[in-house]
PDB file of C-alpha atoms in Angstrom:
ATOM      1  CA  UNK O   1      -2.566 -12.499  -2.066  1.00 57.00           C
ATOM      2  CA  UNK O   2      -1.294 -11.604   1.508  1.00 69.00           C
ATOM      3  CA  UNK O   3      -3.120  -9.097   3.643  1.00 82.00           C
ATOM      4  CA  UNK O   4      -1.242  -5.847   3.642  1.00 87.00           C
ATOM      5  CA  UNK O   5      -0.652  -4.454   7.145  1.00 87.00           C
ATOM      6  CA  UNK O   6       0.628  -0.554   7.172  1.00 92.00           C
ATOM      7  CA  UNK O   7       1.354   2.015   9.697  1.00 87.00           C
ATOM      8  CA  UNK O   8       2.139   5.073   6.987  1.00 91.00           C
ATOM      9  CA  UNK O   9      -0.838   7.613   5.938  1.00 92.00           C
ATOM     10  CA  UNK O  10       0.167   7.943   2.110  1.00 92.00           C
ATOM     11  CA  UNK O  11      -1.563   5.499  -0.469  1.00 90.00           C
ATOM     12  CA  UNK O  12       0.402   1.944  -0.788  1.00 88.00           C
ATOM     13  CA  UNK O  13       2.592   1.389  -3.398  1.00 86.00           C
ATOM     14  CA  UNK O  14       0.977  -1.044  -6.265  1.00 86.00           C
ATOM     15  CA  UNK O  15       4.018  -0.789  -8.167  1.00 89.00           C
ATOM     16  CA  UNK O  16       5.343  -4.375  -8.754  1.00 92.00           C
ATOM     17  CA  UNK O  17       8.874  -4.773  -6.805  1.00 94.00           C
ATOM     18  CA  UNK O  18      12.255  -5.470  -9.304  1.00 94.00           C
ATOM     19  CA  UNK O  19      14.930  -7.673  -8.094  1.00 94.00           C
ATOM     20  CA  UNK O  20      17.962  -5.550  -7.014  1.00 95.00           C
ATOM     21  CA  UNK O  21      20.797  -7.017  -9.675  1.00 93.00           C
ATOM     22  CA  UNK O  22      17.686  -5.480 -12.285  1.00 93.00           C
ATOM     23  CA  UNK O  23      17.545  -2.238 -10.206  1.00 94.00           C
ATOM     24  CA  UNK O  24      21.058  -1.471 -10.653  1.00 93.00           C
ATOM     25  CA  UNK O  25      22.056  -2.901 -14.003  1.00 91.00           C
ATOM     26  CA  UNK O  26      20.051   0.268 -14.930  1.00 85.00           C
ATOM     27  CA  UNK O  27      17.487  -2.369 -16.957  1.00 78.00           C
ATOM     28  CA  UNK O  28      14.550  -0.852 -15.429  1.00 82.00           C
ATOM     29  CA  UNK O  29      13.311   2.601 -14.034  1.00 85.00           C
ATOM     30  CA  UNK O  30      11.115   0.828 -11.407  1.00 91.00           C
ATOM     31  CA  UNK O  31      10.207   3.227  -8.111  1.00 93.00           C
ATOM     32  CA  UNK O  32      10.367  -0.003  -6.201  1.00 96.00           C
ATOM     33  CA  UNK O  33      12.631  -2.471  -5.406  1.00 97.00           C
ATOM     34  CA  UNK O  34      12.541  -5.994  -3.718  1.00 96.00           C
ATOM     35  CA  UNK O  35      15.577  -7.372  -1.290  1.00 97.00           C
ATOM     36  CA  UNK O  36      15.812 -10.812  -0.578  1.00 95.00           C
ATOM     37  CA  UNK O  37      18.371 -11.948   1.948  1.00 92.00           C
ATOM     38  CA  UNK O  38      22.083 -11.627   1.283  1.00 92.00           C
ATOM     39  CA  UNK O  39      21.394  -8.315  -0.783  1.00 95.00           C
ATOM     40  CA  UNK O  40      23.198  -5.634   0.369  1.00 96.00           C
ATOM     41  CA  UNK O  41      20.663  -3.074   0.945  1.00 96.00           C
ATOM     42  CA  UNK O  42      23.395  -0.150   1.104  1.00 97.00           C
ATOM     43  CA  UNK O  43      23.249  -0.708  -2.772  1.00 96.00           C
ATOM     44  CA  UNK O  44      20.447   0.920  -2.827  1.00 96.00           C
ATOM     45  CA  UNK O  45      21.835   4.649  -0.621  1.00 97.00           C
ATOM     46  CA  UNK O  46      22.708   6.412  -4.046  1.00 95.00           C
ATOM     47  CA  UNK O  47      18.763   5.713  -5.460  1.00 95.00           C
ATOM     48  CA  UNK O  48      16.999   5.951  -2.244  1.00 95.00           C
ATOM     49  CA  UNK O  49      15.673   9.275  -3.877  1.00 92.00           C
ATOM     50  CA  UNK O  50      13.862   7.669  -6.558  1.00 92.00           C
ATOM     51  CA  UNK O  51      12.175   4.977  -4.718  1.00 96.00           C
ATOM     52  CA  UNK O  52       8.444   4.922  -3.435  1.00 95.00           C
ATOM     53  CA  UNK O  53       8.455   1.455  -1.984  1.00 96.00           C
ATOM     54  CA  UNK O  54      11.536  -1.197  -1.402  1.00 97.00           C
ATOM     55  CA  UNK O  55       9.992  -4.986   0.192  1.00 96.00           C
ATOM     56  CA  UNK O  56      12.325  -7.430   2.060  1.00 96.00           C
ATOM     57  CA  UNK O  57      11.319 -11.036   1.125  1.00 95.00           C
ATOM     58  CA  UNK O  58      11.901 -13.257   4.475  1.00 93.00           C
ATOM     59  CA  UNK O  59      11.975 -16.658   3.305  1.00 89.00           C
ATOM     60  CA  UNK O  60      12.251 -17.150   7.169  1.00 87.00           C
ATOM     61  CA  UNK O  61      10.995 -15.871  10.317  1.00 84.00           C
ATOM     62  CA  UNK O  62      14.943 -17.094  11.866  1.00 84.00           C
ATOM     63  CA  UNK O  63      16.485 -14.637   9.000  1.00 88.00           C
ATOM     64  CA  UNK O  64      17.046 -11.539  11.177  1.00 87.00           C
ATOM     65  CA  UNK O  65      19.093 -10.224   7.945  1.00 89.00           C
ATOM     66  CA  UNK O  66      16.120  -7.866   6.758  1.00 90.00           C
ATOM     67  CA  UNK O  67      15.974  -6.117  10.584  1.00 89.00           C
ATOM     68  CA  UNK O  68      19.318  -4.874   9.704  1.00 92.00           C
ATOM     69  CA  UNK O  69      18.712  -3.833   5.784  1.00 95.00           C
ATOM     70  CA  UNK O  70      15.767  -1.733   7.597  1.00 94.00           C
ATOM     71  CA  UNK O  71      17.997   0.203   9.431  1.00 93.00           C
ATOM     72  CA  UNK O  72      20.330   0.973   6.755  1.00 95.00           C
ATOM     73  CA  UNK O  73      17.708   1.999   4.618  1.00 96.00           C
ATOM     74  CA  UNK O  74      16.245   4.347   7.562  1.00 95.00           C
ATOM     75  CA  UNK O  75      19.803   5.710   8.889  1.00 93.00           C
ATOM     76  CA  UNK O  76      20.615   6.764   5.067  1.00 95.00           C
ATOM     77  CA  UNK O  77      17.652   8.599   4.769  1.00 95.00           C
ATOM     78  CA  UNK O  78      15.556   6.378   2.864  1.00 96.00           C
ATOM     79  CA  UNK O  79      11.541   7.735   3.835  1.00 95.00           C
ATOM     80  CA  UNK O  80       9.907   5.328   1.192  1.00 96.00           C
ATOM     81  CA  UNK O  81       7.362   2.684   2.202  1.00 96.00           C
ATOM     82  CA  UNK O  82       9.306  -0.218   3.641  1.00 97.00           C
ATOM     83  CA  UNK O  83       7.754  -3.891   3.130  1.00 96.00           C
ATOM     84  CA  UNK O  84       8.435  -7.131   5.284  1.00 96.00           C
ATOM     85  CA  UNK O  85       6.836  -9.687   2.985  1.00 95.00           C
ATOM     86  CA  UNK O  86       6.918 -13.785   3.498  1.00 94.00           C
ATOM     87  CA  UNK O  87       7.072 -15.619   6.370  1.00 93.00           C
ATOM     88  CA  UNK O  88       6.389 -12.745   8.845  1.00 92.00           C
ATOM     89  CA  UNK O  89       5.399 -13.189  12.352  1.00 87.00           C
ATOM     90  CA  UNK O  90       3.171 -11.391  14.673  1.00 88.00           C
ATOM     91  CA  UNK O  91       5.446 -11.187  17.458  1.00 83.00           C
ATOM     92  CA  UNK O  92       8.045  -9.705  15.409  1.00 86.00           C
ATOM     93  CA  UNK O  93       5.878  -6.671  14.077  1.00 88.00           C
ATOM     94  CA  UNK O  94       6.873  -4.370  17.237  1.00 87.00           C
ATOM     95  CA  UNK O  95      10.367  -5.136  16.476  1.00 86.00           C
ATOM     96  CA  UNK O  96      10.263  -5.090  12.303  1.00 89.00           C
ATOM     97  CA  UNK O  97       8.818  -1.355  13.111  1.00 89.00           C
ATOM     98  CA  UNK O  98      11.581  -0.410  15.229  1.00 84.00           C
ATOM     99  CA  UNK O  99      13.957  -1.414  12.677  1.00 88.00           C
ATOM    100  CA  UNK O 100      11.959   0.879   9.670  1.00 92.00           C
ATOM    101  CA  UNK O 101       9.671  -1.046   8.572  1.00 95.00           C
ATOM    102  CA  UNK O 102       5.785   0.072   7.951  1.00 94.00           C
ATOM    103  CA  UNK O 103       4.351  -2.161   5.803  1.00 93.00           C
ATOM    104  CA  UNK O 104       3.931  -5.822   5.841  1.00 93.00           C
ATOM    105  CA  UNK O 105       2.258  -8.463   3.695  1.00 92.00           C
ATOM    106  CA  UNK O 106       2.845 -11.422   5.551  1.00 92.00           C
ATOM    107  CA  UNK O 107       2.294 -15.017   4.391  1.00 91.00           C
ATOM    108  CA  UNK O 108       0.037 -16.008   7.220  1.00 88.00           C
ATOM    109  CA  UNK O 109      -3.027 -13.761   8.271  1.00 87.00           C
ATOM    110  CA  UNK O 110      -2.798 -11.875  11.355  1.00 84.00           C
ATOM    111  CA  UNK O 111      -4.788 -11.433  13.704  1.00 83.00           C
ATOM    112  CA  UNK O 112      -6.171  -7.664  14.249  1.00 81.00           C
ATOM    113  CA  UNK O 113      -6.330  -8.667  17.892  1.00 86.00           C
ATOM    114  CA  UNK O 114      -3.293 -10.298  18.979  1.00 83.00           C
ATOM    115  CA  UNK O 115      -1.274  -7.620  16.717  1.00 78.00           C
ATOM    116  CA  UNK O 116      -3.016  -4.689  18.590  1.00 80.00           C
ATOM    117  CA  UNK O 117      -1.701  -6.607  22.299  1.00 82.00           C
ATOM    118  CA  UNK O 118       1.500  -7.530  20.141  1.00 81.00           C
ATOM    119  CA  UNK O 119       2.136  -3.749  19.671  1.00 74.00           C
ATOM    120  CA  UNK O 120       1.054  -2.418  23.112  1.00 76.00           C
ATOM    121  CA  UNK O 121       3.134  -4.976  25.134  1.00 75.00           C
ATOM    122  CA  UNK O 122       6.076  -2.970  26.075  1.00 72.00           C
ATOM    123  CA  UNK O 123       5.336   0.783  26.883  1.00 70.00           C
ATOM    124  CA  UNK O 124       8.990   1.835  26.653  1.00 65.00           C
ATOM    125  CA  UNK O 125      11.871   0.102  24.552  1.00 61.00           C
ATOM    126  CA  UNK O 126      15.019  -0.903  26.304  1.00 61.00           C
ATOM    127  CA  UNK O 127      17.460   0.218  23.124  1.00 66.00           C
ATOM    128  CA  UNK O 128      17.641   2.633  20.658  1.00 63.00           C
ATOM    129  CA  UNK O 129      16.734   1.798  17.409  1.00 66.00           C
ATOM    130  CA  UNK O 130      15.975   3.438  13.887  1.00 68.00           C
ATOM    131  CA  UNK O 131      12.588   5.205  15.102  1.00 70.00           C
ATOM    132  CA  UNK O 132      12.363   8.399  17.345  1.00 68.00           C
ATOM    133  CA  UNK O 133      11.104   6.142  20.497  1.00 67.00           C
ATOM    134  CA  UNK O 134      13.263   7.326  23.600  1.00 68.00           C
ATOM    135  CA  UNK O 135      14.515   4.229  25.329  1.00 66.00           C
ATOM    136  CA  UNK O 136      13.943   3.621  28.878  1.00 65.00           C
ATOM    137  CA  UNK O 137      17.065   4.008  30.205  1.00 65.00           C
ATOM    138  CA  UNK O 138      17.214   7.653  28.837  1.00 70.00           C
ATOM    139  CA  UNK O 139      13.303   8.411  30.032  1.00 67.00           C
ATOM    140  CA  UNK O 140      15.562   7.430  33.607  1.00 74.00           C
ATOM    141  CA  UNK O 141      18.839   8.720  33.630  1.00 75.00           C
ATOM    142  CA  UNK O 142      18.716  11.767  30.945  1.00 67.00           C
TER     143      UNK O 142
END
């Protein structure tokens, strides 16, 4: 069982995860549903309401498609746990967050030291993203 990482304060969801084709074919009333990539997360905008907890399975760390189902999810409202499960890197925690996510159960254990550098390395983001951070270039120019 992979070590759950998560920046939220509410209680994790233990709720198993139901595919997505089983979410909407209406053949469960699960609170939590699991992407995988090539789903289209904004499937999920009309239900986002009823959902405690949705996981993106990477299969691999290349797969930037689950960055982008994130933000979807977070830009249509969705305030939910979000899960980055499988083959989840360190380095790509700061950048995961930015994106929505706040939970992670990553294949490999993490290191509680080189994720606490891993988050601290950049003070100020370049871009905007789907969290409240002010990018750099704003913090400059207004």
């Amino acid at each position: 069982m992979p070590t759950l990482l998560r920046f939220r304060d509410d209680a994790a969801s233990d709720e198993q995860a139901v595919a997505l084709d089983a979410f909407l074919a209406g053949r469960t009333n699960a609170g939590a549903v699991r992407l995988e990539a090539g789903d289209d997360a904004r499937a999920l905008l009309p239900h986002l309401g009823r959902l405690a907890l949705v996981e993106f399975g990477f299969a691999s760390f290349r797969d930037g498609r689950g960055y982008s189902a994130a933000r979807i999810l977070r830009e249509g409202g969705y305030a939910g746990e979000l899960r980055a499960t499988g083959d989840v890197l360190v380095d790509q925690l700061p950048f995961m967050r930015r994106c929505g996510f706040d939970s992670f159960a990553p294949d490999a254990p993490i290191d509680a030291e080189v994720l606490a550098r891993s988050l601290a390395r950049y003070a100020h983001p370049y871009q905007a993203a789907a969290d409240d951070i002010v990018p750099v270039w704003k913090l400059r120019h207004g």
